[in-house]
Structures are given as C-alpha cells and as structure tokens.
Tab-separated table of N, CA and C in Angstrom:
chain	number	residue	atom	x	y	z
S	27	UNK	N	151.958	-111.926	94.343
S	27	UNK	CA	151.114	-112.418	93.114
S	27	UNK	C	150.201	-113.386	93.984
S	28	UNK	N	150.578	-114.279	94.731
S	28	UNK	CA	149.838	-115.282	95.485
S	28	UNK	C	148.802	-114.590	96.382
S	29	UNK	N	149.207	-113.671	96.980
S	29	UNK	CA	148.229	-112.808	97.902
S	29	UNK	C	147.024	-112.219	96.950
S	30	UNK	N	147.603	-111.694	95.931
S	30	UNK	CA	146.616	-110.976	94.978
S	30	UNK	C	145.479	-111.896	94.366
S	31	UNK	N	145.919	-112.872	94.036
S	31	UNK	CA	145.151	-114.129	93.492
S	31	UNK	C	144.242	-114.631	94.454
S	32	UNK	N	144.816	-114.877	95.712
S	32	UNK	CA	143.857	-115.319	96.707
S	32	UNK	C	142.998	-114.300	97.108
S	33	UNK	N	143.141	-113.086	97.218
S	33	UNK	CA	142.519	-112.014	97.641
S	33	UNK	C	141.204	-111.854	96.551
S	34	UNK	N	141.420	-112.305	95.163
S	34	UNK	CA	140.432	-112.347	94.175
S	34	UNK	C	139.507	-113.635	94.099
S	35	UNK	N	139.856	-114.411	95.033
S	35	UNK	CA	139.124	-115.553	95.167
S	35	UNK	C	139.741	-116.883	94.666
S	36	UNK	N	140.908	-116.821	94.232
S	36	UNK	CA	141.588	-117.974	93.670
S	36	UNK	C	142.041	-119.018	94.893
S	37	UNK	N	142.002	-120.206	94.684
S	37	UNK	CA	142.562	-121.361	95.536
S	37	UNK	C	144.072	-121.389	95.106
S	38	UNK	N	145.048	-120.768	95.992
S	38	UNK	CA	146.322	-120.634	95.754
S	38	UNK	C	147.362	-121.543	96.353
S	39	UNK	N	148.126	-122.196	95.671
S	39	UNK	CA	149.373	-122.958	96.120
S	39	UNK	C	150.623	-122.268	95.691
S	40	UNK	N	151.500	-121.896	96.568
S	40	UNK	CA	152.826	-121.285	96.191
S	40	UNK	C	153.866	-121.963	96.543
S	41	UNK	N	154.758	-122.312	95.776
S	41	UNK	CA	155.927	-123.063	96.113
S	41	UNK	C	157.306	-122.055	95.901
S	42	UNK	N	158.329	-122.463	96.812
S	42	UNK	CA	159.518	-121.756	96.719
S	42	UNK	C	160.533	-122.731	97.361
S	43	UNK	N	161.852	-122.536	96.938
S	43	UNK	CA	162.876	-123.347	97.568
S	43	UNK	C	163.595	-122.630	98.614
S	44	UNK	N	163.238	-121.260	98.804
S	44	UNK	CA	164.092	-120.467	99.817
S	44	UNK	C	163.198	-120.338	101.089
S	45	UNK	N	163.883	-120.932	102.243
S	45	UNK	CA	163.322	-120.916	103.515
S	45	UNK	C	162.983	-119.506	103.979
S	46	UNK	N	163.842	-118.589	103.675
S	46	UNK	CA	163.613	-117.034	104.095
S	46	UNK	C	162.425	-116.573	103.437
S	47	UNK	N	162.163	-116.811	102.162
S	47	UNK	CA	161.128	-116.381	101.408
S	47	UNK	C	159.760	-116.810	101.822
S	48	UNK	N	159.769	-118.182	102.014
S	48	UNK	CA	158.565	-118.835	102.803
S	48	UNK	C	158.285	-118.223	104.016
S	49	UNK	N	159.267	-118.001	104.871
S	49	UNK	CA	158.965	-117.561	106.225
S	49	UNK	C	158.326	-116.251	106.151
S	50	UNK	N	158.845	-115.312	105.371
S	50	UNK	CA	158.269	-113.845	105.094
S	50	UNK	C	156.931	-114.178	104.616
S	51	UNK	N	156.747	-114.866	103.800
S	51	UNK	CA	155.381	-114.935	103.063
S	51	UNK	C	154.377	-115.415	104.139
S	52	UNK	N	154.835	-116.533	104.867
S	52	UNK	CA	153.904	-117.020	106.089
S	52	UNK	C	153.573	-115.958	107.061
S	53	UNK	N	154.546	-115.187	107.406
S	53	UNK	CA	154.363	-114.109	108.219
S	53	UNK	C	153.276	-113.116	107.814
S	54	UNK	N	153.456	-112.739	106.657
S	54	UNK	CA	152.524	-111.684	105.867
S	54	UNK	C	151.110	-112.282	105.770
S	55	UNK	N	151.061	-113.727	105.694
S	55	UNK	CA	149.725	-114.427	105.624
S	55	UNK	C	149.072	-114.248	106.822
S	56	UNK	N	149.816	-114.174	108.047
S	56	UNK	CA	149.091	-114.132	109.302
S	56	UNK	C	148.454	-112.796	109.343
S	57	UNK	N	148.907	-111.705	108.848
S	57	UNK	CA	148.369	-110.415	108.722
S	57	UNK	C	147.262	-110.369	107.746
S	58	UNK	N	147.316	-110.752	106.724
S	58	UNK	CA	146.412	-110.859	105.399
S	58	UNK	C	145.180	-111.672	105.726
S	59	UNK	N	145.448	-112.955	106.484
S	59	UNK	CA	144.372	-113.971	106.805
S	59	UNK	C	143.864	-114.684	105.432
S	60	UNK	N	144.624	-114.576	104.397
S	60	UNK	CA	144.294	-115.096	103.287
S	60	UNK	C	144.776	-116.695	103.257
S	61	UNK	N	144.013	-117.440	102.536
S	61	UNK	CA	144.316	-118.866	102.719
S	61	UNK	C	145.322	-119.165	101.401
S	62	UNK	N	146.396	-119.315	101.616
S	62	UNK	CA	147.266	-119.663	100.670
S	62	UNK	C	148.127	-121.026	101.326
S	63	UNK	N	148.321	-121.998	100.355
S	63	UNK	CA	149.214	-123.157	100.798
S	63	UNK	C	150.557	-122.870	100.236
S	64	UNK	N	151.564	-122.430	101.272
S	64	UNK	CA	152.864	-122.385	100.899
S	64	UNK	C	153.624	-123.445	101.209
S	65	UNK	N	154.487	-123.939	100.269
S	65	UNK	CA	155.114	-125.180	100.379
S	65	UNK	C	156.641	-125.152	99.863
S	66	UNK	N	157.606	-125.722	100.508
S	66	UNK	CA	158.940	-125.702	100.072
S	66	UNK	C	159.158	-126.804	99.037
S	67	UNK	N	159.415	-126.340	97.816
S	67	UNK	CA	159.569	-127.461	96.892
S	67	UNK	C	160.037	-126.843	95.566
S	68	UNK	N	160.732	-127.578	94.707
S	68	UNK	CA	161.058	-127.068	93.410
S	68	UNK	C	159.679	-127.450	92.441
S	69	UNK	N	159.804	-126.851	91.383
S	69	UNK	CA	158.591	-127.019	90.355
S	69	UNK	C	158.679	-128.365	89.769
S	70	UNK	N	159.908	-129.066	89.846
S	70	UNK	CA	160.243	-130.389	89.241
S	70	UNK	C	159.578	-131.470	90.353
S	71	UNK	N	160.001	-131.093	91.570
S	71	UNK	CA	159.376	-132.124	92.690
S	71	UNK	C	157.974	-131.944	92.749
S	72	UNK	N	157.412	-130.909	92.831
S	72	UNK	CA	156.066	-130.500	92.823
S	72	UNK	C	155.217	-131.301	91.841
S	73	UNK	N	155.873	-131.190	90.645
S	73	UNK	CA	154.899	-131.722	89.490
S	73	UNK	C	154.974	-133.243	89.451
S	74	UNK	N	155.897	-133.847	90.387
S	74	UNK	CA	155.844	-135.322	90.242
S	74	UNK	C	154.618	-135.875	91.253
S	75	UNK	N	154.158	-135.038	92.212
S	75	UNK	CA	152.990	-135.451	92.917
S	75	UNK	C	151.779	-134.701	92.730
S	76	UNK	N	151.763	-133.559	91.881
S	76	UNK	CA	150.523	-132.814	91.534
S	76	UNK	C	150.365	-132.524	90.284
S	77	UNK	N	150.755	-133.352	89.440
S	77	UNK	CA	150.628	-133.270	87.986
S	77	UNK	C	149.012	-133.042	87.585
S	78	UNK	N	148.857	-132.223	86.603
S	78	UNK	CA	147.631	-131.902	86.185
S	78	UNK	C	146.576	-131.224	87.094
S	79	UNK	N	147.109	-130.675	88.139
S	79	UNK	CA	145.949	-130.216	89.365
S	79	UNK	C	145.703	-128.827	89.290
S	80	UNK	N	146.242	-128.168	88.309
S	80	UNK	CA	146.137	-126.668	88.328
S	80	UNK	C	145.492	-126.137	87.055
S	81	UNK	N	144.683	-125.186	87.201
S	81	UNK	CA	143.927	-124.584	86.039
S	81	UNK	C	145.075	-123.393	85.451
S	82	UNK	N	145.805	-122.782	86.348
S	82	UNK	CA	146.756	-121.894	86.013
S	82	UNK	C	148.077	-121.968	86.850
S	83	UNK	N	149.118	-121.886	86.160
S	83	UNK	CA	150.536	-121.843	86.655
S	83	UNK	C	151.339	-120.706	86.252
S	84	UNK	N	151.832	-120.019	87.480
S	84	UNK	CA	152.494	-118.749	87.082
S	84	UNK	C	154.055	-119.219	87.523
S	85	UNK	N	154.959	-118.791	86.580
S	85	UNK	CA	156.348	-118.885	86.985
S	85	UNK	C	157.073	-117.552	86.557
S	86	UNK	N	157.093	-116.615	87.536
S	86	UNK	CA	157.397	-115.238	87.195
S	86	UNK	C	158.781	-114.858	87.877
S	87	UNK	N	159.625	-114.376	86.923
S	87	UNK	CA	161.017	-113.813	87.237
S	87	UNK	C	161.685	-114.762	88.174
S	88	UNK	N	161.673	-116.232	87.525
S	88	UNK	CA	162.362	-117.232	88.029
S	88	UNK	C	163.352	-117.927	87.068
S	89	UNK	N	162.817	-118.135	85.799
S	89	UNK	CA	163.554	-118.865	84.899
S	89	UNK	C	164.974	-118.465	84.575
S	90	UNK	N	165.293	-117.046	84.816
S	90	UNK	CA	166.683	-116.631	84.487
S	90	UNK	C	167.525	-116.830	85.681
S	91	UNK	N	166.970	-117.705	86.778
S	91	UNK	CA	167.733	-117.760	88.011
S	91	UNK	C	168.040	-119.389	88.082
S	92	UNK	N	167.557	-120.048	87.158
S	92	UNK	CA	167.779	-121.579	87.434
S	92	UNK	C	168.603	-122.197	86.430
S	93	UNK	N	169.474	-123.225	86.763
S	93	UNK	CA	170.227	-123.891	85.803
S	93	UNK	C	169.733	-124.449	84.571
S	94	UNK	N	168.680	-124.953	84.733
S	94	UNK	CA	167.975	-125.607	83.540
S	94	UNK	C	166.486	-125.090	83.342
S	95	UNK	N	166.257	-123.961	82.733
S	95	UNK	CA	165.067	-123.510	82.535
S	95	UNK	C	163.975	-124.496	81.823
S	96	UNK	N	164.633	-125.210	80.792
S	96	UNK	CA	163.629	-126.220	80.133
S	96	UNK	C	162.904	-127.136	81.099
S	97	UNK	N	163.640	-127.630	82.035
S	97	UNK	CA	163.068	-128.495	83.115
S	97	UNK	C	161.939	-127.940	83.964
S	98	UNK	N	162.232	-126.596	84.294
S	98	UNK	CA	161.051	-125.828	85.074
S	98	UNK	C	159.857	-125.652	84.085
S	99	UNK	N	160.119	-125.564	82.860
S	99	UNK	CA	159.039	-125.350	81.736
S	99	UNK	C	158.266	-126.398	81.585
S	100	UNK	N	159.044	-127.570	81.548
S	100	UNK	CA	158.241	-128.977	81.643
S	100	UNK	C	157.480	-129.127	82.887
S	101	UNK	N	158.132	-128.852	83.843
S	101	UNK	CA	157.379	-129.024	85.172
S	101	UNK	C	156.115	-128.262	85.171
S	102	UNK	N	156.205	-127.052	84.704
S	102	UNK	CA	155.057	-126.184	84.621
S	102	UNK	C	153.905	-126.794	83.680
S	103	UNK	N	154.400	-127.261	82.471
S	103	UNK	CA	153.462	-128.090	81.756
S	103	UNK	C	152.739	-129.290	82.466
S	104	UNK	N	153.492	-129.898	83.209
S	104	UNK	CA	153.063	-131.076	83.885
S	104	UNK	C	152.123	-130.603	85.205
S	105	UNK	N	152.271	-129.479	85.733
S	105	UNK	CA	151.394	-129.148	86.780
S	105	UNK	C	150.150	-128.659	86.225
S	106	UNK	N	149.916	-128.004	84.959
S	106	UNK	CA	148.860	-127.531	84.611
S	106	UNK	C	147.935	-128.534	83.986
S	107	UNK	N	146.559	-128.377	84.132
S	107	UNK	CA	145.651	-129.482	83.536
S	107	UNK	C	145.597	-129.161	82.203
S	108	UNK	N	145.159	-130.273	81.354
S	108	UNK	CA	144.949	-129.887	79.679
S	108	UNK	C	143.869	-128.831	79.644
S	109	UNK	N	144.290	-127.875	78.745
S	109	UNK	CA	143.377	-126.707	78.580
S	109	UNK	C	143.666	-125.647	79.454
S	110	UNK	N	144.583	-125.915	80.410
S	110	UNK	CA	145.029	-124.760	81.395
S	110	UNK	C	146.128	-123.826	80.853
S	111	UNK	N	146.424	-122.796	81.547
S	111	UNK	CA	147.263	-121.641	81.189
S	111	UNK	C	148.553	-121.574	81.866
S	112	UNK	N	149.625	-121.329	81.379
S	112	UNK	CA	150.847	-121.049	81.991
S	112	UNK	C	151.215	-119.634	81.679
S	113	UNK	N	151.832	-119.012	82.701
S	113	UNK	CA	152.341	-117.682	82.589
S	113	UNK	C	153.834	-117.692	82.955
S	114	UNK	N	154.796	-117.088	82.180
S	114	UNK	CA	156.043	-117.008	82.335
S	114	UNK	C	156.531	-115.454	82.143
S	115	UNK	N	157.277	-115.083	83.193
S	115	UNK	CA	158.005	-113.749	82.793
S	115	UNK	C	159.357	-113.924	83.207
S	116	UNK	N	160.167	-113.237	82.406
S	116	UNK	CA	161.607	-113.258	82.599
S	116	UNK	C	162.254	-112.032	81.763
S	117	UNK	N	163.529	-112.192	81.708
S	117	UNK	CA	164.185	-110.915	81.050
S	117	UNK	C	165.002	-111.337	79.736
S	118	UNK	N	164.557	-110.628	78.760
S	118	UNK	CA	165.239	-110.838	77.433
S	118	UNK	C	166.854	-110.708	77.562
S	119	UNK	N	167.594	-111.317	76.751
S	119	UNK	CA	168.900	-111.261	76.522
S	119	UNK	C	169.487	-110.497	75.402
S	120	UNK	N	169.879	-109.262	75.566
S	120	UNK	CA	170.378	-108.351	74.688
S	120	UNK	C	171.116	-107.114	75.292
S	121	UNK	N	171.683	-106.360	74.389
S	121	UNK	CA	172.462	-105.216	75.223
S	121	UNK	C	171.437	-104.327	75.915
S	122	UNK	N	170.388	-103.965	75.497
S	122	UNK	CA	169.439	-103.152	76.224
S	122	UNK	C	169.000	-103.694	77.593
S	123	UNK	N	168.751	-104.969	77.532
S	123	UNK	CA	168.255	-105.550	78.773
S	123	UNK	C	169.473	-105.534	79.700
S	124	UNK	N	170.742	-105.780	79.380
S	124	UNK	CA	171.941	-105.657	80.196
S	124	UNK	C	171.829	-104.144	80.854
S	125	UNK	N	171.799	-103.167	79.989
S	125	UNK	CA	171.831	-101.812	80.455
S	125	UNK	C	170.641	-101.595	81.521
S	126	UNK	N	169.408	-102.060	81.019
S	126	UNK	CA	168.303	-101.620	82.050
S	126	UNK	C	168.315	-102.596	83.283
S	127	UNK	N	168.448	-103.898	83.042
S	127	UNK	CA	168.148	-104.739	84.274
S	127	UNK	C	169.390	-105.004	85.082
S	128	UNK	N	170.477	-104.887	84.511
S	128	UNK	CA	171.701	-104.957	85.370
S	128	UNK	C	172.244	-103.619	85.773
S	129	UNK	N	172.730	-102.933	84.773
S	129	UNK	CA	173.324	-101.500	85.134
S	129	UNK	C	172.263	-100.813	85.854
S	130	UNK	N	171.224	-100.468	85.334
S	130	UNK	CA	170.111	-99.675	85.648
S	130	UNK	C	169.635	-99.856	86.964
S	131	UNK	N	168.985	-101.175	87.172
S	131	UNK	CA	168.234	-101.632	88.264
S	131	UNK	C	169.124	-101.932	89.407
S	132	UNK	N	170.304	-102.568	89.200
S	132	UNK	CA	171.216	-103.030	90.208
S	132	UNK	C	172.244	-102.049	90.709
S	133	UNK	N	172.837	-101.195	89.777
S	133	UNK	CA	173.938	-100.305	89.990
S	133	UNK	C	173.481	-98.978	90.058
S	134	UNK	N	172.535	-98.551	89.298
S	134	UNK	CA	172.079	-97.037	89.309
S	134	UNK	C	170.995	-96.751	90.251
S	135	UNK	N	169.858	-97.510	90.112
S	135	UNK	CA	168.630	-97.157	90.808
S	135	UNK	C	168.580	-97.959	92.078
S	136	UNK	N	169.527	-98.954	92.233
S	136	UNK	CA	169.560	-99.866	93.521
S	136	UNK	C	168.245	-100.405	93.857
S	137	UNK	N	167.447	-100.802	92.782
S	137	UNK	CA	166.111	-101.516	92.919
S	137	UNK	C	166.372	-102.815	93.225
S	138	UNK	N	167.458	-103.445	92.963
S	138	UNK	CA	167.726	-104.979	93.213
S	138	UNK	C	169.245	-105.044	93.818
S	139	UNK	N	169.465	-106.010	94.704
S	139	UNK	CA	170.935	-106.197	95.297
S	139	UNK	C	171.807	-106.550	93.963
S	140	UNK	N	172.976	-105.840	94.044
S	140	UNK	CA	174.051	-106.139	92.963
S	140	UNK	C	174.316	-107.556	92.846
S	141	UNK	N	174.354	-108.072	91.624
S	141	UNK	CA	174.746	-109.469	91.511
S	141	UNK	C	173.360	-110.314	91.418
S	142	UNK	N	172.372	-109.606	91.482
S	142	UNK	CA	171.001	-110.582	91.314
S	142	UNK	C	170.799	-111.320	90.203
S	143	UNK	N	171.182	-110.560	89.019
S	143	UNK	CA	171.161	-111.093	87.664
S	143	UNK	C	172.588	-111.689	86.930
S	144	UNK	N	172.513	-112.563	86.165
S	144	UNK	CA	173.646	-113.137	85.455
S	144	UNK	C	173.185	-112.908	83.787
S	145	UNK	N	173.849	-111.845	83.289
S	145	UNK	CA	173.294	-111.660	81.801
S	145	UNK	C	173.209	-112.950	80.995
S	146	UNK	N	174.235	-113.969	81.157
S	146	UNK	CA	174.160	-115.055	80.549
S	146	UNK	C	173.075	-116.038	80.708
S	147	UNK	N	172.089	-115.835	81.739
S	147	UNK	CA	170.989	-116.690	82.020
S	147	UNK	C	169.857	-115.884	81.625
S	148	UNK	N	169.865	-114.651	80.975
S	148	UNK	CA	168.777	-114.064	80.498
S	148	UNK	C	168.179	-114.884	79.390
S	149	UNK	N	166.932	-114.927	79.009
S	149	UNK	CA	166.241	-115.782	78.005
S	149	UNK	C	165.460	-114.995	77.055
S	150	UNK	N	166.007	-115.066	75.740
S	150	UNK	CA	165.256	-114.601	74.546
S	150	UNK	C	163.877	-115.161	74.380
S	151	UNK	N	163.007	-114.316	73.899
S	151	UNK	CA	161.610	-114.960	73.546
S	151	UNK	C	161.532	-116.128	72.707
S	152	UNK	N	162.547	-116.227	71.791
S	152	UNK	CA	162.708	-117.244	70.953
S	152	UNK	C	163.208	-118.622	71.789
S	153	UNK	N	164.003	-118.582	72.773
S	153	UNK	CA	164.385	-119.705	73.554
S	153	UNK	C	163.358	-120.109	74.450
S	154	UNK	N	162.683	-119.255	74.855
S	154	UNK	CA	161.373	-119.600	75.840
S	154	UNK	C	160.394	-120.470	74.930
S	155	UNK	N	160.147	-119.805	73.632
S	155	UNK	CA	159.242	-120.493	72.850
S	155	UNK	C	159.516	-121.829	72.299
S	156	UNK	N	160.915	-121.861	72.084
S	156	UNK	CA	161.324	-123.294	71.782
S	156	UNK	C	161.284	-124.306	72.747
S	157	UNK	N	161.650	-123.888	74.123
S	157	UNK	CA	161.629	-124.902	75.222
S	157	UNK	C	160.191	-125.084	75.438
S	158	UNK	N	159.299	-124.100	75.260
S	158	UNK	CA	157.893	-124.364	75.577
S	158	UNK	C	157.234	-125.371	74.641
S	159	UNK	N	157.669	-125.106	73.289
S	159	UNK	CA	157.144	-126.016	72.359
S	159	UNK	C	157.565	-127.655	72.606
S	160	UNK	N	158.729	-127.645	73.073
S	160	UNK	CA	159.381	-129.017	73.374
S	160	UNK	C	158.485	-129.499	74.461
S	161	UNK	N	158.029	-128.752	75.377
S	161	UNK	CA	157.248	-129.243	76.387
S	161	UNK	C	155.718	-129.303	76.159
S	162	UNK	N	155.380	-129.217	74.757
S	162	UNK	CA	154.013	-129.129	74.394
S	162	UNK	C	153.164	-128.139	75.022
S	163	UNK	N	153.623	-126.879	74.984
S	163	UNK	CA	152.766	-125.700	75.381
S	163	UNK	C	152.699	-124.789	74.170
S	164	UNK	N	151.677	-124.207	73.968
S	164	UNK	CA	151.275	-123.405	72.670
S	164	UNK	C	151.210	-121.892	73.202
S	165	UNK	N	152.074	-121.067	72.471
S	165	UNK	CA	152.027	-119.800	72.825
S	165	UNK	C	150.895	-118.871	72.427
S	166	UNK	N	150.295	-118.216	73.327
S	166	UNK	CA	148.959	-117.611	73.058
S	166	UNK	C	149.253	-116.017	72.873
S	167	UNK	N	150.238	-115.408	73.658
S	167	UNK	CA	150.419	-114.042	73.635
S	167	UNK	C	151.622	-113.662	74.415
S	168	UNK	N	152.350	-112.609	74.119
S	168	UNK	CA	153.520	-112.096	74.937
S	168	UNK	C	153.385	-110.609	74.887
S	169	UNK	N	153.787	-110.124	76.085
S	169	UNK	CA	153.800	-108.459	76.066
S	169	UNK	C	155.121	-108.095	77.089
S	170	UNK	N	155.642	-106.913	76.692
S	170	UNK	CA	156.679	-106.425	77.492
S	170	UNK	C	156.284	-105.652	78.787
S	171	UNK	N	157.064	-105.607	79.672
S	171	UNK	CA	156.842	-104.945	80.952
S	171	UNK	C	157.805	-103.952	80.959
S	172	UNK	N	157.424	-102.583	81.424
S	172	UNK	CA	158.438	-101.451	81.491
S	172	UNK	C	158.259	-100.815	83.032
S	173	UNK	N	159.390	-100.150	83.428
S	173	UNK	CA	159.285	-99.399	84.791
S	173	UNK	C	159.773	-98.012	84.567
S	174	UNK	N	158.996	-97.258	84.881
S	174	UNK	CA	159.320	-95.729	84.899
S	174	UNK	C	159.843	-95.372	86.372
S	175	UNK	N	161.000	-94.931	86.359
S	175	UNK	CA	161.763	-94.720	87.692
S	175	UNK	C	161.332	-93.437	88.166
S	176	UNK	N	160.895	-92.447	87.306
S	176	UNK	CA	160.262	-91.197	87.913
S	176	UNK	C	158.984	-91.479	88.500
S	177	UNK	N	157.972	-92.056	87.859
S	177	UNK	CA	156.626	-92.320	88.598
S	177	UNK	C	156.768	-93.405	89.517
S	178	UNK	N	157.828	-94.389	89.348
S	178	UNK	CA	157.943	-95.519	90.203
S	178	UNK	C	156.662	-96.528	89.981
S	179	UNK	N	156.236	-96.525	88.584
S	179	UNK	CA	155.160	-97.368	88.107
S	179	UNK	C	155.694	-98.202	87.075
S	180	UNK	N	155.090	-99.612	87.080
S	180	UNK	CA	155.219	-100.579	86.100
S	180	UNK	C	154.086	-100.521	84.980
S	181	UNK	N	154.465	-100.748	83.941
S	181	UNK	CA	153.363	-100.818	82.794
S	181	UNK	C	153.531	-101.938	81.857
S	182	UNK	N	152.500	-102.374	81.094
S	182	UNK	CA	152.692	-103.260	79.968
S	182	UNK	C	152.945	-102.618	78.756
S	183	UNK	N	153.656	-103.227	77.744
S	183	UNK	CA	153.948	-102.565	76.513
S	183	UNK	C	154.222	-103.441	75.509
S	184	UNK	N	154.055	-103.111	74.181
S	184	UNK	CA	154.281	-104.154	73.105
S	184	UNK	C	155.796	-104.507	73.066
S	185	UNK	N	156.640	-103.655	73.434
S	185	UNK	CA	158.195	-103.970	73.398
S	185	UNK	C	158.555	-105.018	74.446
S	186	UNK	N	159.139	-106.024	73.782
S	186	UNK	CA	159.688	-107.256	74.796
S	186	UNK	C	161.321	-107.216	74.916
S	187	UNK	N	161.835	-106.033	74.695
S	187	UNK	CA	163.317	-105.831	74.845
S	187	UNK	C	163.922	-106.358	76.031
S	188	UNK	N	163.280	-105.909	77.228
S	188	UNK	CA	163.766	-106.150	78.464
S	188	UNK	C	162.898	-107.230	79.240
S	189	UNK	N	161.957	-106.822	80.135
S	189	UNK	CA	161.218	-107.792	80.854
S	189	UNK	C	160.031	-108.167	79.768
S	190	UNK	N	159.570	-109.420	79.858
S	190	UNK	CA	158.358	-109.725	79.153
S	190	UNK	C	157.630	-110.838	79.906
S	191	UNK	N	156.385	-110.978	79.659
S	191	UNK	CA	155.477	-112.033	80.046
S	191	UNK	C	154.878	-112.830	78.873
S	192	UNK	N	154.960	-114.146	78.943
S	192	UNK	CA	154.466	-114.872	77.836
S	192	UNK	C	153.324	-115.789	78.509
S	193	UNK	N	152.199	-115.968	77.587
S	193	UNK	CA	151.066	-116.569	78.166
S	193	UNK	C	151.022	-118.029	77.054
S	194	UNK	N	151.065	-119.203	77.671
S	194	UNK	CA	151.049	-120.473	76.884
S	194	UNK	C	149.678	-121.239	77.452
S	195	UNK	N	149.295	-122.075	76.672
S	195	UNK	CA	148.311	-123.137	77.091
S	195	UNK	C	148.763	-124.501	76.879
S	196	UNK	N	148.291	-125.468	77.560
S	196	UNK	CA	148.519	-126.837	77.536
S	196	UNK	C	147.292	-127.281	76.657
S	197	UNK	N	147.584	-127.858	75.487
S	197	UNK	CA	146.489	-128.371	74.575
S	197	UNK	C	145.727	-129.398	75.505
S	198	UNK	N	144.369	-129.528	75.090
S	198	UNK	CA	143.314	-130.314	75.641
S	198	UNK	C	143.760	-131.828	75.260
S	199	UNK	N	144.345	-132.069	74.204
S	199	UNK	CA	144.922	-133.396	73.903
S	199	UNK	C	146.255	-133.439	73.568
S	200	UNK	N	146.944	-134.597	73.574
S	200	UNK	CA	148.344	-134.705	73.359
S	200	UNK	C	148.442	-134.466	71.928
S	201	UNK	N	149.597	-133.891	71.460
S	201	UNK	CA	149.921	-133.635	70.139
S	201	UNK	C	150.558	-134.710	69.421
C-alpha cells in the first residue's frame, strides 16, 4: 500500500514494529526508487510525536493482531488532522470468518502461515464502530472484501461477513 500510494504521488510515512518487515520494505524501495519514510514505531508511540500531521491514515489488517485495538484506533485518530480520513481493515468475528480466514486461508489454501490469526481477536464491525466513536471518529462507509481462489483476485462487495474495510473521518472540531 505504501508503494502504491507513493507511486500515485502521495507523501508516505509507513510504520511497523517488525524489523524483518521494514528490512524487506527498504530493500524493495531500493528497486522502486520511491520516496517512502519507513520508521520502526508503534502507532501509539508515533502519535505522541506526530499528532495531527496526516491527511490520511491507514491501519490495514493489523487491529486483529494487537492486544488493545482501541488504543491503536485512538492513535490513528491522534495522527490524522481534523477533517482527515482513517481507513481500517480487519476480519469480522463469526463462524463464516473462522471458516474462510482460518480454515480456508491458513489450512486449505495455504495463503497464510498456520496460526497467523486468532479467532478471538477478530473484530465485529459493531466493536470497531464503538471503539472509533470513543476515539471521536465518525463512520463514513464500510465495505466487504472477498477473495476468489479460482481467479486469485480480490474484490469489494457489500457483504462484511469476513474481511471488511471501514472509512472514518476525524471531525473538524471537537465534539
């Protein structure tokens, strides 16, 4: 995502806590020659020194892997300027998502290493919405994502049963 945004002219800062991920990203950056500021930091740490600096903040496929998603959501609020946009993507928690995201993706199709996901950490859209409201973010829209294993293509769809993306904005003024 960072490279795609930079390719389209965005000024991009990308953070990650994993040294291995950052090393791979920086190696790929040498080939792409795109200007991306990669930094090792948690969202919470980064928000302390970069509050309100960003027009758009993306937090994709991460919330279901952190111990306290509400704190990350608050950090995303703090990072985006008033009037800015925050995108979250995560996995819904229900039997269908267990079947597709864990059994299907990890054990049948081997798209992800086994054990990548913990069903108990999946996040219902209502939970994401509640945490976002607590952080003073306003829901604008949400949409589902689907993967077709035959065509190996992803698509957007109205159904948010498994993977979904939600778009929030930080109000111009405090509520």
